[in-house]
mmCIF file of C-alpha atoms in Angstrom:
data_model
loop_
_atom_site.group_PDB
_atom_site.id
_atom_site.type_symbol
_atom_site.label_atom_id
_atom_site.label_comp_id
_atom_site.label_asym_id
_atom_site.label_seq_id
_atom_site.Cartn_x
_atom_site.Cartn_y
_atom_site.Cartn_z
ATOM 1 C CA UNK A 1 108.256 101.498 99.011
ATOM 2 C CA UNK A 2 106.601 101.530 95.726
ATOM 3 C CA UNK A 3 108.478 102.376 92.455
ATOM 4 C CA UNK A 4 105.180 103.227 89.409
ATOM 5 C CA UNK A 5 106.585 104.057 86.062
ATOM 6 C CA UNK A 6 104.817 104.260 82.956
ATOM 7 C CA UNK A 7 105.305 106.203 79.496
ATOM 8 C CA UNK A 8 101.603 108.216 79.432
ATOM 9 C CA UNK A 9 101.443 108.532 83.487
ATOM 10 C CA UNK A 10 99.809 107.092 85.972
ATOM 11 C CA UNK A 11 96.323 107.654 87.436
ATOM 12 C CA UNK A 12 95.950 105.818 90.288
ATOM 13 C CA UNK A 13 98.518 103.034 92.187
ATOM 14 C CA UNK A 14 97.023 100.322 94.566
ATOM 15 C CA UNK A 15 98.145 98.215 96.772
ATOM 16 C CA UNK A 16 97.141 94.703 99.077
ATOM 17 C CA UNK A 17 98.126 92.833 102.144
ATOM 18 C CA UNK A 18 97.689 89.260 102.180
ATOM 19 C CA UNK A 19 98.463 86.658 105.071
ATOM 20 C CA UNK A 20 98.818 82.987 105.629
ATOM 21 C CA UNK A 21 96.788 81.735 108.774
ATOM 22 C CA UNK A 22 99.053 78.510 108.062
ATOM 23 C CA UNK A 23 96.076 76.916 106.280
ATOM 24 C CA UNK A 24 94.529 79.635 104.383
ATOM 25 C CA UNK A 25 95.680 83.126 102.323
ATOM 26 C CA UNK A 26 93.167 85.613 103.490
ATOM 27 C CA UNK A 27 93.585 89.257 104.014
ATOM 28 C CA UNK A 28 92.157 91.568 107.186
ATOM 29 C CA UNK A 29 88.335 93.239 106.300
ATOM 30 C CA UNK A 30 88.880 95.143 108.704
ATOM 31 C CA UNK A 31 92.005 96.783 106.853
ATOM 32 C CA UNK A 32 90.183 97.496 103.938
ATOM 33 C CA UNK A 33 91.688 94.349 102.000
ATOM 34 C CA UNK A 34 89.879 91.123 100.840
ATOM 35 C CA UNK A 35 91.282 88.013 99.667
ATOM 36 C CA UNK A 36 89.793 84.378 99.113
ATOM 37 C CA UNK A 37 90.603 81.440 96.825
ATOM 38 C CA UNK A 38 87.127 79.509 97.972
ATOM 39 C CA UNK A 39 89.183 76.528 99.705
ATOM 40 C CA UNK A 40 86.197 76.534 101.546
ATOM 41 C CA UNK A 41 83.026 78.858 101.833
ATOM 42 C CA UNK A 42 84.197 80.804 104.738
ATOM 43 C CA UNK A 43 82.163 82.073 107.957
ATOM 44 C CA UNK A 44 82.591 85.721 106.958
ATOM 45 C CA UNK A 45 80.215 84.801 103.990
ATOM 46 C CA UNK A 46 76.446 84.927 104.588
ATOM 47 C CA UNK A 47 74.353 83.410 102.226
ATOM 48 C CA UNK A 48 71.153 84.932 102.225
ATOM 49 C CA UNK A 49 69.055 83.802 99.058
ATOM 50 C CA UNK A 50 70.092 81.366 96.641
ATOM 51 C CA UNK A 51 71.825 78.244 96.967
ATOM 52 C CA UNK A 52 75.713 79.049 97.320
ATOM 53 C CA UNK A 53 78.420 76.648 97.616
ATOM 54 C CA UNK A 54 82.119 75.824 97.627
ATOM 55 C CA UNK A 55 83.917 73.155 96.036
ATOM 56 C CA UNK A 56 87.460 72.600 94.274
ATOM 57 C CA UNK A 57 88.031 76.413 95.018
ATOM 58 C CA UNK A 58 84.858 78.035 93.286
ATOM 59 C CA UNK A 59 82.030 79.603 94.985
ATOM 60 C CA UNK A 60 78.945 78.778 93.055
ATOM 61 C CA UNK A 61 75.315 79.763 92.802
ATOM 62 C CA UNK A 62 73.337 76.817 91.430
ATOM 63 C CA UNK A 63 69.549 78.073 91.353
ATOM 64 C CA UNK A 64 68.195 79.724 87.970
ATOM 65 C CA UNK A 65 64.673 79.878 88.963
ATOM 66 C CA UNK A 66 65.628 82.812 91.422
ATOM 67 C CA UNK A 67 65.957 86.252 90.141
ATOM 68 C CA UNK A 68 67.857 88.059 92.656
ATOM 69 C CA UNK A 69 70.242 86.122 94.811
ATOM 70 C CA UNK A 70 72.979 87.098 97.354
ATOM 71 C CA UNK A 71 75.573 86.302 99.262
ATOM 72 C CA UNK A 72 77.504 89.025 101.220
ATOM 73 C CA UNK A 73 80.426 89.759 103.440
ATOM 74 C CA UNK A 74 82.175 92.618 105.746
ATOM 75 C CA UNK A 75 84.683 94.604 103.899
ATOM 76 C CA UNK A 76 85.639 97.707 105.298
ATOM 77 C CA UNK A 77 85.973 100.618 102.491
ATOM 78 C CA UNK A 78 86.497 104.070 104.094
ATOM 79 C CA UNK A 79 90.297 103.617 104.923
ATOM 80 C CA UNK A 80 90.898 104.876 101.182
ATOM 81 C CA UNK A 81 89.722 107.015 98.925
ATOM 82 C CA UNK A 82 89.571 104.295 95.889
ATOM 83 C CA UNK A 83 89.245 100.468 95.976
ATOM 84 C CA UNK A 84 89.716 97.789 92.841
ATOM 85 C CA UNK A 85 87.915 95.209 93.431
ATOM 86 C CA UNK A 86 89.411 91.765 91.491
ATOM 87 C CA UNK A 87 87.128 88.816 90.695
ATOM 88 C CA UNK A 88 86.955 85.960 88.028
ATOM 89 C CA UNK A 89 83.393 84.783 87.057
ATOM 90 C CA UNK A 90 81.284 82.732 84.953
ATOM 91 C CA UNK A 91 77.840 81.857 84.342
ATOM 92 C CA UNK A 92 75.460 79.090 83.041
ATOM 93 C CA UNK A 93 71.966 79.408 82.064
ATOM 94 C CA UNK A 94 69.201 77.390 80.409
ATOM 95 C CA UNK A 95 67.238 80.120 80.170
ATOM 96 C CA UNK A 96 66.846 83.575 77.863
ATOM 97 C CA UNK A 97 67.227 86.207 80.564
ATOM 98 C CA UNK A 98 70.442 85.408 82.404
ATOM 99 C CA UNK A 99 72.077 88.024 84.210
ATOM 100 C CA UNK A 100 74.978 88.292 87.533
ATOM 101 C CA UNK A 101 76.467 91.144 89.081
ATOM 102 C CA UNK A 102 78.280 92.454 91.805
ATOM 103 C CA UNK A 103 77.592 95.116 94.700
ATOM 104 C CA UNK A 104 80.224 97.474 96.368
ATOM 105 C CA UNK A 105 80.299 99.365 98.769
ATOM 106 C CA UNK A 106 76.754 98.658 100.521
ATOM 107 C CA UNK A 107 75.570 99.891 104.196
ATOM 108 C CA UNK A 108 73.502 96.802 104.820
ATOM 109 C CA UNK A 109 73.905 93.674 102.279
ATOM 110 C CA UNK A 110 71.036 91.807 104.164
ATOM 111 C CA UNK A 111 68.661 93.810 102.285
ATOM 112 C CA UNK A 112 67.068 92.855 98.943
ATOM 113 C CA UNK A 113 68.949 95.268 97.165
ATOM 114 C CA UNK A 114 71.527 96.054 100.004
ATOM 115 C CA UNK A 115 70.352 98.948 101.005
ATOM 116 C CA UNK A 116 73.142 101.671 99.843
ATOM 117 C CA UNK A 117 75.431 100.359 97.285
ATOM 118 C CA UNK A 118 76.813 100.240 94.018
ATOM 119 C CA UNK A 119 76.131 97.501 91.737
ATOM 120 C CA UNK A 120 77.320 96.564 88.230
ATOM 121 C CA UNK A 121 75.245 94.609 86.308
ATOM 122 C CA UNK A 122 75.849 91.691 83.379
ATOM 123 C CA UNK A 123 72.800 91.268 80.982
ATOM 124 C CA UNK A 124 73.371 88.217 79.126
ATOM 125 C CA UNK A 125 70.748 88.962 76.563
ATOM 126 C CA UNK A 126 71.466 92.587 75.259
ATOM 127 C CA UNK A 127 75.050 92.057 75.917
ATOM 128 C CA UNK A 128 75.424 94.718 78.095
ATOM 129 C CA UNK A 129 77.709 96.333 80.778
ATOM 130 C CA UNK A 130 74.709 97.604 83.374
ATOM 131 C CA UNK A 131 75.591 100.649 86.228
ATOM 132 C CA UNK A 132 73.325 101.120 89.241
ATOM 133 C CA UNK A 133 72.853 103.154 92.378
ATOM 134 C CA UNK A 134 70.649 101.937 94.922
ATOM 135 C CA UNK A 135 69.393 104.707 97.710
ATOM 136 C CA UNK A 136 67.232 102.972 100.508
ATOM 137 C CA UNK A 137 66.988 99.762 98.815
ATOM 138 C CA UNK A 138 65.103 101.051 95.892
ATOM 139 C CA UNK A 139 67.946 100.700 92.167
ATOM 140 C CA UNK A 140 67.918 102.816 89.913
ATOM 141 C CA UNK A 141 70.059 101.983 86.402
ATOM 142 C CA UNK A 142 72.315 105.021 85.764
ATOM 143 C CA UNK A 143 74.330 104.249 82.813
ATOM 144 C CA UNK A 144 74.900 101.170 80.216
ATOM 145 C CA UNK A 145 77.301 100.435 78.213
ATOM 146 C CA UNK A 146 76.816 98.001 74.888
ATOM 147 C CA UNK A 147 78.725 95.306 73.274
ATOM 148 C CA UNK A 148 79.921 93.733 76.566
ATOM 149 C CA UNK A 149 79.289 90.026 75.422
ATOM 150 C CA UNK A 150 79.472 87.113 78.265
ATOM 151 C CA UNK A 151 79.945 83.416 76.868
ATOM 152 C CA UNK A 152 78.130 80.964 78.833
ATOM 153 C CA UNK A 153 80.994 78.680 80.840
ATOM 154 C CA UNK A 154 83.743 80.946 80.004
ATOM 155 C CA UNK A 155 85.828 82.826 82.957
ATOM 156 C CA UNK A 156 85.764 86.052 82.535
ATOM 157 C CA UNK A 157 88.862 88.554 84.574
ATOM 158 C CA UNK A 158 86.181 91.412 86.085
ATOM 159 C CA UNK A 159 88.000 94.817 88.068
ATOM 160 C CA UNK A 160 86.280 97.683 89.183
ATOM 161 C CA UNK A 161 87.007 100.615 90.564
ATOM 162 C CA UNK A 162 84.959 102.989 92.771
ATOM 163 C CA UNK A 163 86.203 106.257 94.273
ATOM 164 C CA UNK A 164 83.968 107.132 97.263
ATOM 165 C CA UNK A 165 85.430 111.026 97.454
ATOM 166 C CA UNK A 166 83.900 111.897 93.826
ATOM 167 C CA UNK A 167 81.359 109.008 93.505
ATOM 168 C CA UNK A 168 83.411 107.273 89.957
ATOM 169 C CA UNK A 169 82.920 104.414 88.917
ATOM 170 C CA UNK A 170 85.342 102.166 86.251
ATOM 171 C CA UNK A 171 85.104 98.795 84.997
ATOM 172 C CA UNK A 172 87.397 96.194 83.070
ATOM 173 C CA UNK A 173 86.773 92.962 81.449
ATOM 174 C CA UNK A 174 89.732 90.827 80.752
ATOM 175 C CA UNK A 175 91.724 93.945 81.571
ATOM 176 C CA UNK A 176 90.121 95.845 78.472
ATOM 177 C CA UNK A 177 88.675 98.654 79.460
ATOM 178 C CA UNK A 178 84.428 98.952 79.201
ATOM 179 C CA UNK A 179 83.512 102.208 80.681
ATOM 180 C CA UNK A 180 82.661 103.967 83.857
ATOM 181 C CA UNK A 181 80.151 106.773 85.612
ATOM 182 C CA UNK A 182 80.839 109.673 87.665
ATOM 183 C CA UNK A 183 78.105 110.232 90.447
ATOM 184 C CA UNK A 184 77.245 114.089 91.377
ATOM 185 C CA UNK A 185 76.077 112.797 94.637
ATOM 186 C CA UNK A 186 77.812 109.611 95.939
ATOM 187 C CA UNK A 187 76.887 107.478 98.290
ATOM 188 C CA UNK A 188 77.740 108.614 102.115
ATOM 189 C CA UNK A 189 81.492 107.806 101.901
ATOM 190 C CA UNK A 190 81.711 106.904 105.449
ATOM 191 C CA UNK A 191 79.497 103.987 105.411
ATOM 192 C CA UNK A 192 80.494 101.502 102.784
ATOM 193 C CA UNK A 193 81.533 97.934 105.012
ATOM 194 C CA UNK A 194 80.074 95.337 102.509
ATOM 195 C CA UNK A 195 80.525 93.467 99.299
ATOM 196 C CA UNK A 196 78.022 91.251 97.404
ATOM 197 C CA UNK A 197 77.647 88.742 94.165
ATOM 198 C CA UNK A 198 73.875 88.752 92.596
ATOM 199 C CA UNK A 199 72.598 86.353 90.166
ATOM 200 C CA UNK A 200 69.440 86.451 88.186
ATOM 201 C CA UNK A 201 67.921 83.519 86.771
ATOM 202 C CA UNK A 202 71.184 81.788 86.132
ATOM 203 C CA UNK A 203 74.599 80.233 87.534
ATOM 204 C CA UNK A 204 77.449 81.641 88.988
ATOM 205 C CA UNK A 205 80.907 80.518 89.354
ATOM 206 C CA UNK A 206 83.951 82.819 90.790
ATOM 207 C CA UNK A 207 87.115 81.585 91.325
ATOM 208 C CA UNK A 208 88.517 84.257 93.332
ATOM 209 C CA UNK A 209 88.340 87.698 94.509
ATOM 210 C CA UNK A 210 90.887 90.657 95.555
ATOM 211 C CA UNK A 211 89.959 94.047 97.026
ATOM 212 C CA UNK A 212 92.922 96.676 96.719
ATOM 213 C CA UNK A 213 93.299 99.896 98.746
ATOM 214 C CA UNK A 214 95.119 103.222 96.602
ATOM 215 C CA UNK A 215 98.264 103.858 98.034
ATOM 216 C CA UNK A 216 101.104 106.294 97.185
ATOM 217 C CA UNK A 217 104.476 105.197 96.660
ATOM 218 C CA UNK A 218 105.011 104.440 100.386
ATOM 219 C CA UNK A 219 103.059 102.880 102.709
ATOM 220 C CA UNK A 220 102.913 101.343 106.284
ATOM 221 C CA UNK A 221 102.485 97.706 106.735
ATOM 222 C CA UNK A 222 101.247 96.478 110.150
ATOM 223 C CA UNK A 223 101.918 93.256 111.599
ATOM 224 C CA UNK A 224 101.377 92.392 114.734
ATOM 225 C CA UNK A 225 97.628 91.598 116.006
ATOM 226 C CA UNK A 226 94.188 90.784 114.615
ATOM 227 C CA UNK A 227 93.909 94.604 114.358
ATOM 228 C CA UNK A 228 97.030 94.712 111.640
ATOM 229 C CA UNK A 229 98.025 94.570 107.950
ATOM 230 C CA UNK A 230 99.146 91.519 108.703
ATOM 231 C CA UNK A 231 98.119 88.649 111.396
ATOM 232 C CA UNK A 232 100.226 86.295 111.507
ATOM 233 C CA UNK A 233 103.638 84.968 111.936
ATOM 234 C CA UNK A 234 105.418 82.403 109.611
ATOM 235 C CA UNK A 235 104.361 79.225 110.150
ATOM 236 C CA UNK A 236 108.081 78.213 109.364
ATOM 237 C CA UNK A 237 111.236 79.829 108.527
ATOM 238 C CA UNK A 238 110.541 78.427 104.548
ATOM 239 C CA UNK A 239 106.706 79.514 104.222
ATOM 240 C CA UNK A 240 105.790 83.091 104.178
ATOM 241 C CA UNK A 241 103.484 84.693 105.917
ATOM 242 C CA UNK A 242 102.493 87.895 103.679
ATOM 243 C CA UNK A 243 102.590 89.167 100.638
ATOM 244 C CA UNK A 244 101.961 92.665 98.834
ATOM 245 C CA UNK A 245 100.686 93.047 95.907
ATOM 246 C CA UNK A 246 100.281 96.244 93.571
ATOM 247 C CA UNK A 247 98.219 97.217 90.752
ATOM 248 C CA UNK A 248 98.869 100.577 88.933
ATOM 249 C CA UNK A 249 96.024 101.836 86.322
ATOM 250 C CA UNK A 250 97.757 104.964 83.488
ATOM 251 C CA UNK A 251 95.691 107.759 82.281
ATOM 252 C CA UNK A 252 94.210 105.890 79.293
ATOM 253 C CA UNK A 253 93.423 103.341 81.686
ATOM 254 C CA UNK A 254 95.459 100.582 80.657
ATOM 255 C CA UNK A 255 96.007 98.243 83.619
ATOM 256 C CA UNK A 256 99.478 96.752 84.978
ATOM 257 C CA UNK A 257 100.088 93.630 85.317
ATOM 258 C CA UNK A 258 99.859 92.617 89.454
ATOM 259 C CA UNK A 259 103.044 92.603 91.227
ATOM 260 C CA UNK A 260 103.638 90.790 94.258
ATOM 261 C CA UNK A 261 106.092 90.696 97.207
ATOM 262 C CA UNK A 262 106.664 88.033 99.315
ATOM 263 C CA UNK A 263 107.621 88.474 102.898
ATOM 264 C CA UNK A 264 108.390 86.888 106.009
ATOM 265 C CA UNK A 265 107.058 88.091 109.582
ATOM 266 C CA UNK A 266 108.627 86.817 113.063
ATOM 267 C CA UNK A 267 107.803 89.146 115.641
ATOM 268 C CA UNK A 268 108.876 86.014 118.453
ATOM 269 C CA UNK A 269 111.578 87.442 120.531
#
């Protein structure tokens, strides 16, 4: 049970299930939730182009000369009708052109531009805030937004939101909010199941990233199975095994801060 107050009103609530595999906090793709900390670059991330790496809990993208990199993974996103997607990110370039972004809610990541998807776009060098739709792997740029500016070497806080009922589109930077686009004609809505970082021509460094689900003030929490919320037991009676966290976004789209909740599964007769 969820309790959302705020003094203009609230637009949209979400929520997230994380669990401890006793080594790692991850959360179940399959449930629509994402979580990773990069303690290591994980099987359920395919590198595809570029040269992608983990170390002291960053992924990283180390080749400039490339101009359109990618590294993907599953991430179911049909179970809800709006996702946030949570990531901190920097880049480094030597060059003039420098540019990273991030794709949502894509049919096939393998492809060069994955296909169907969503992608917002950082260009370094006419500091802007970039919005594009690709249809059968061929992008299109459908809105901009100026004044975004990106340091080089400073972490940057990056949401987004996407609603795949109307096809909207927000996006936040250092929880300030930048803009968004409304599609006419999203995207089928039953076939996003991937998520994707793109560089061009420069370095990339994120931290960490959190997918949410929208929720309403109550929800149901599985636990159980590989098929559940949440996977796993407690690997003792002092560690927890899950948390939830919640996000809430008002009507002038001011963002909450993130609330957590710890808890503790033991499902062992």
């Amino acid at each position: 049970n969820f309790t959302d107050t705020d003094n203009v009103g609230i637009e949209k609530s979400f929520y997230q299930v994380l669990d401890f595999d006793g080594q790692y906090w991850g959360a179940n793709a399959k449930r629509g939730f994402f979580g990773d900390n990069f303690d290591n670059l994980g099987t359920h991330w395919v590198p595809v182009t570029g040269s992608w790496s983990v170390a002291n809990g960053v992924l990283f993208q180390t080749d400039e000369s490339l101009s359109n990199t990618n590294i993907y993974t599953y991430l179911d996103q049909t179970l809800s009708n709006r996702y946030l997607y949570h990531f901190i990110v920097k880049y480094e370039a030597t060059n003039s052109t420098p540019r990273f972004g991030f794709h949502f809610f894509s049919d096939s990541a393998s492809m060069p531009n994955r296909n169907n998807s969503y992608f917002i776009w950082f260009r370094i060098s006419t500091n802007e805030l970039e919005f594009y739709k690709v249809e059968n792997d061929v992008f299109n740029e459908v809105h901009s937004v100026s004044g975004v500016v990106m340091n080089s070497g400073v972490y940057y806080d990056i949401k987004v939101t996407y609603d795949r009922v109307i096809g909207r589109i927000d996006v936040w930077v250092n929880n300030q909010y930048k803009g968004g686009w409304q599609d006419s004609n999203p995207l089928d809505m039953s076939k996003g199941r991937y998520i994707s970082f793109r560089t061009g021509n420069c370095k990339m460094y994120v931290n960490e990233i959190k997918v949410y689900r929208s929720r309403y003030p109550q929800v149901v929490v599985t636990v159980g199975d590989t098929t559940k919320d949440i996977r796993y037991q407690n690997p003792s009676p002092t560690t927890s095994s899950a948390k939830i966290k919640s996000i809430v976004v008002d009507v002038n789209k001011n963002l909450s801060d993130i609330a957590y909740y710890n808890l503790n599964v033991d499902w062992t007769p």
